[in-house]
Short mmCIF file of N, CA and C and ligand atoms in Angstrom, two decimals:
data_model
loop_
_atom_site.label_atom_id
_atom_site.label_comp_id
_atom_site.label_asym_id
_atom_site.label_seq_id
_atom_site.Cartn_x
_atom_site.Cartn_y
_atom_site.Cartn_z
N UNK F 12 82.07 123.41 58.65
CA UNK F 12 81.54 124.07 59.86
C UNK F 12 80.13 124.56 59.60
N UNK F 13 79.19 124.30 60.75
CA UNK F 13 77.63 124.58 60.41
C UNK F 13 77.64 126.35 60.89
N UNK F 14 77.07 126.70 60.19
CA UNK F 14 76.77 127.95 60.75
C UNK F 14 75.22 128.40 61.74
N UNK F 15 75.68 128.49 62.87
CA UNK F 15 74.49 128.96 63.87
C UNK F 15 74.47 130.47 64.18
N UNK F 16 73.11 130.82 64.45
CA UNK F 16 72.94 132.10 65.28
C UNK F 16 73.83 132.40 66.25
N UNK F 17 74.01 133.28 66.58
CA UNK F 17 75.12 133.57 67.84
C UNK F 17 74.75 133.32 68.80
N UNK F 18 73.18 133.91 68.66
CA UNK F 18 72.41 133.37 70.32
C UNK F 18 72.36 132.34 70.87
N UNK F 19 72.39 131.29 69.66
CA UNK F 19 72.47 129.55 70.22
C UNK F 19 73.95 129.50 70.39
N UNK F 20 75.07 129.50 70.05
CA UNK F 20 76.35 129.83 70.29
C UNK F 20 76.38 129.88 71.57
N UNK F 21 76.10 131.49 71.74
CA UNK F 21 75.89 131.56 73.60
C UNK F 21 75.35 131.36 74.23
N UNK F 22 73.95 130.67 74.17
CA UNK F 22 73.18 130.13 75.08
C UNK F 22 73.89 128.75 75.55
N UNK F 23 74.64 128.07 74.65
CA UNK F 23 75.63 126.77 74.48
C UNK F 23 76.75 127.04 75.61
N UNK F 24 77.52 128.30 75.02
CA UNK F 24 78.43 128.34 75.96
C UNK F 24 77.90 129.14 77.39
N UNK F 25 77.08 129.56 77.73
CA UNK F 25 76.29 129.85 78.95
C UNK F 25 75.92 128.31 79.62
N UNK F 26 75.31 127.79 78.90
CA UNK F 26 75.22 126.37 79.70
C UNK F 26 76.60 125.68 79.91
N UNK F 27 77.61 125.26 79.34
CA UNK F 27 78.49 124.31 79.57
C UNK F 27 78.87 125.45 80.65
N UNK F 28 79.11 126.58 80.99
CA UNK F 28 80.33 127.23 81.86
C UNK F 28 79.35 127.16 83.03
N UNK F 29 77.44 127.02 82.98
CA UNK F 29 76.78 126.99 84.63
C UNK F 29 77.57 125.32 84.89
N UNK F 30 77.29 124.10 83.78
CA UNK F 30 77.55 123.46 84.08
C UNK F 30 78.69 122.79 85.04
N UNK F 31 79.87 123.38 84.54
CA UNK F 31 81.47 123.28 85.16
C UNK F 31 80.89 124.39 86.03
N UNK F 32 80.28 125.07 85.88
CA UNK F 32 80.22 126.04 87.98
C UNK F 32 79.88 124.67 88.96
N UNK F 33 78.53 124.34 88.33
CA UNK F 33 77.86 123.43 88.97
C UNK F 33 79.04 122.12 89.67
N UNK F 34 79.43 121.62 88.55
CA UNK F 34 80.25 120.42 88.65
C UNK F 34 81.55 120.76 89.82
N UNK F 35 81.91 121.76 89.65
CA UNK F 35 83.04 122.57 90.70
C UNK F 35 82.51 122.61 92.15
N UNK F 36 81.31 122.75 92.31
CA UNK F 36 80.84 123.14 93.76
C UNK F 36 80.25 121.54 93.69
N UNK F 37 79.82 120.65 92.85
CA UNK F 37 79.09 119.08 93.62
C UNK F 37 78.06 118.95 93.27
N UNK F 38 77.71 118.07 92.18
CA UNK F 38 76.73 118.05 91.63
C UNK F 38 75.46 118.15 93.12
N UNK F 39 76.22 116.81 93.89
CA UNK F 39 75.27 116.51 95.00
C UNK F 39 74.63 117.47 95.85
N UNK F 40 74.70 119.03 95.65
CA UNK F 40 74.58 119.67 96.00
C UNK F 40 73.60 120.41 95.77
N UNK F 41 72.89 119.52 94.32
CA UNK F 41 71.46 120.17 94.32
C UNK F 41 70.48 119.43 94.74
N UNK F 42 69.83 120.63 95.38
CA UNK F 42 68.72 120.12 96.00
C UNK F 42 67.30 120.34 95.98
N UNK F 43 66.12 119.31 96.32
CA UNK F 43 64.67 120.17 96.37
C UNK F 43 64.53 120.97 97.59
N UNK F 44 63.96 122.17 97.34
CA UNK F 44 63.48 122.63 98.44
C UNK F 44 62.43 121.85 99.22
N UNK F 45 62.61 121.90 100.33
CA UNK F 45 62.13 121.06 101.56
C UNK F 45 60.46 121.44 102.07
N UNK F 46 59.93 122.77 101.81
CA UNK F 46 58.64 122.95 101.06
C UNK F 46 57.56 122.19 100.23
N UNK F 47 56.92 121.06 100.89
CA UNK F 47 56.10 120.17 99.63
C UNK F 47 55.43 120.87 98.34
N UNK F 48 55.13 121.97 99.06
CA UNK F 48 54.60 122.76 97.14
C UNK F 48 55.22 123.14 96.96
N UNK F 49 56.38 123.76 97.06
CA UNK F 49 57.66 124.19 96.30
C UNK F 49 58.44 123.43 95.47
N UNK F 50 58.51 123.38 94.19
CA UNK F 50 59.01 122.62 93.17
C UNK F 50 60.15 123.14 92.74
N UNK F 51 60.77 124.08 93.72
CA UNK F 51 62.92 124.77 92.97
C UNK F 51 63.62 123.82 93.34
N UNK F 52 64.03 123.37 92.53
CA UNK F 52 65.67 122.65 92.41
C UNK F 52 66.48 123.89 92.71
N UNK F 53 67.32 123.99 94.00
CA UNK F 53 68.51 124.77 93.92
C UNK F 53 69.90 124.26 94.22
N UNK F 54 71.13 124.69 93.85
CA UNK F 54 71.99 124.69 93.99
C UNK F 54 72.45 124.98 94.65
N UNK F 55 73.07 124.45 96.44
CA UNK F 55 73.43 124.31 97.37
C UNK F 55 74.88 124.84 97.28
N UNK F 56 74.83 126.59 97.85
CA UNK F 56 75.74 127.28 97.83
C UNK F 56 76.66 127.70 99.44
N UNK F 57 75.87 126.82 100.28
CA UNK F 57 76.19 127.24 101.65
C UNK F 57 77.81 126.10 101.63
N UNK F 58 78.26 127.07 103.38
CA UNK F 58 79.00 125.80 103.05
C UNK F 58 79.19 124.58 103.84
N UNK F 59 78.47 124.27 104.49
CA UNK F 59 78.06 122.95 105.13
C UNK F 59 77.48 121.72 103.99
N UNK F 60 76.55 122.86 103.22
CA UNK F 60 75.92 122.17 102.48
C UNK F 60 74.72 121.20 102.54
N UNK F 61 73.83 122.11 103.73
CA UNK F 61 72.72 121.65 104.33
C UNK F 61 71.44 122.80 103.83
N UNK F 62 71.35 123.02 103.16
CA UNK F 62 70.46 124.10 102.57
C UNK F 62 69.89 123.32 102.04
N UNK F 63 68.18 123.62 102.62
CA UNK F 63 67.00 122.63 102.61
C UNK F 63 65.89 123.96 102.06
N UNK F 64 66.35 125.19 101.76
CA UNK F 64 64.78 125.70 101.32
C UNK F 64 65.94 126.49 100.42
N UNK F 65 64.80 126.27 98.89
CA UNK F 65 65.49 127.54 98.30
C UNK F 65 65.73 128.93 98.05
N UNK F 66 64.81 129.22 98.96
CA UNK F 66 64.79 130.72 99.23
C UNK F 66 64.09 131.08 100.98
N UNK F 67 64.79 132.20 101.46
CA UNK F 67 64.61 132.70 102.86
C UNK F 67 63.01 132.04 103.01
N UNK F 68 62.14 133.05 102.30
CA UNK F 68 60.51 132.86 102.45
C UNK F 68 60.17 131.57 102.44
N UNK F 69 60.87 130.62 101.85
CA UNK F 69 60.32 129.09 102.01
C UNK F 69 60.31 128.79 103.87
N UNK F 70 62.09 129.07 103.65
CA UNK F 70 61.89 128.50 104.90
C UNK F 70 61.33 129.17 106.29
N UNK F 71 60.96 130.70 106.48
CA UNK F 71 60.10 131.25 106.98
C UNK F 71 58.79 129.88 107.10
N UNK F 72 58.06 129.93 105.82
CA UNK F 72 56.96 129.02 105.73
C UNK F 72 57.31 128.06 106.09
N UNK F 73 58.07 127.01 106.08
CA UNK F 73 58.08 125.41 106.51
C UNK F 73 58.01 125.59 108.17
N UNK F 74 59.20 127.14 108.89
CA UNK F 74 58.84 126.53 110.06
C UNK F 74 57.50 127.03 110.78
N UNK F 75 57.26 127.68 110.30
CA UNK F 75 55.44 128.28 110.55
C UNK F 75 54.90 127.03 110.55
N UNK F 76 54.79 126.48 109.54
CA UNK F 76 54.00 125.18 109.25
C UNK F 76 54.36 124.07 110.59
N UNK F 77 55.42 124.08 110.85
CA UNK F 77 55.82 122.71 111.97
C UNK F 77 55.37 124.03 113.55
N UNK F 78 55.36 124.92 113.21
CA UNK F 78 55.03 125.51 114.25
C UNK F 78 53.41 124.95 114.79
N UNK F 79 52.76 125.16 113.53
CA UNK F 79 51.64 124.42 113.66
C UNK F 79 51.23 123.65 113.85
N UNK F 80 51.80 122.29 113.33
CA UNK F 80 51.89 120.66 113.31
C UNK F 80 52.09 120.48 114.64
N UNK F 81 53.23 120.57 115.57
CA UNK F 81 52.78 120.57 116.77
C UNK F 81 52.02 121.06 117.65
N UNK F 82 51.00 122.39 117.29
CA UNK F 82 49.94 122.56 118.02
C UNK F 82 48.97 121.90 118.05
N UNK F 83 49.19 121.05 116.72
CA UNK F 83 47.70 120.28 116.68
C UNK F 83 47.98 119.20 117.26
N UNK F 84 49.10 118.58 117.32
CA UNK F 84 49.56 117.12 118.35
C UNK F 84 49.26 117.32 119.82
N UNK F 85 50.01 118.34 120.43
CA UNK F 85 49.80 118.69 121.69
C UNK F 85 50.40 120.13 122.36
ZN1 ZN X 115 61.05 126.80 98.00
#
């Protein structure tokens, strides 16, 4: 048996147990936020499973933004 730090120990078992969270709710369920400069990968906790921004303030901003996009069309 190798002997490791404890911290890597639990950083190990911290990952495999997000993992099996993850795997339990669908992998397919992560998603990019829908924000072009927003680069979060989140984990799609709703339950439809249509969660397109990863946080409230994104999506505040995206629809501001299309608020805009059609002012400039017409
Ligand atoms: Zn975002």
């Amino acid at each position: 048996m190798t002997r490791q730090p404890l911290g890597a120990v639990l950083f190990a078992l911290i990952s495999v147990s997000t993992a099996l969270h993850l795997l339990g709710r669908g992998m397919h369920r992560l998603g990019r936020c829908a924000v072009p400069e927003c680069t979060v990968i989140f984990a799609d906790t709703s339950r439809t499973g249509r969660q397109r921004y990863c946080s409230q303030p994104c999506a505040n901003r995206d629809a501001v933004r299309r608020h805009r996009a059609n002012r400039m069309v017409g």
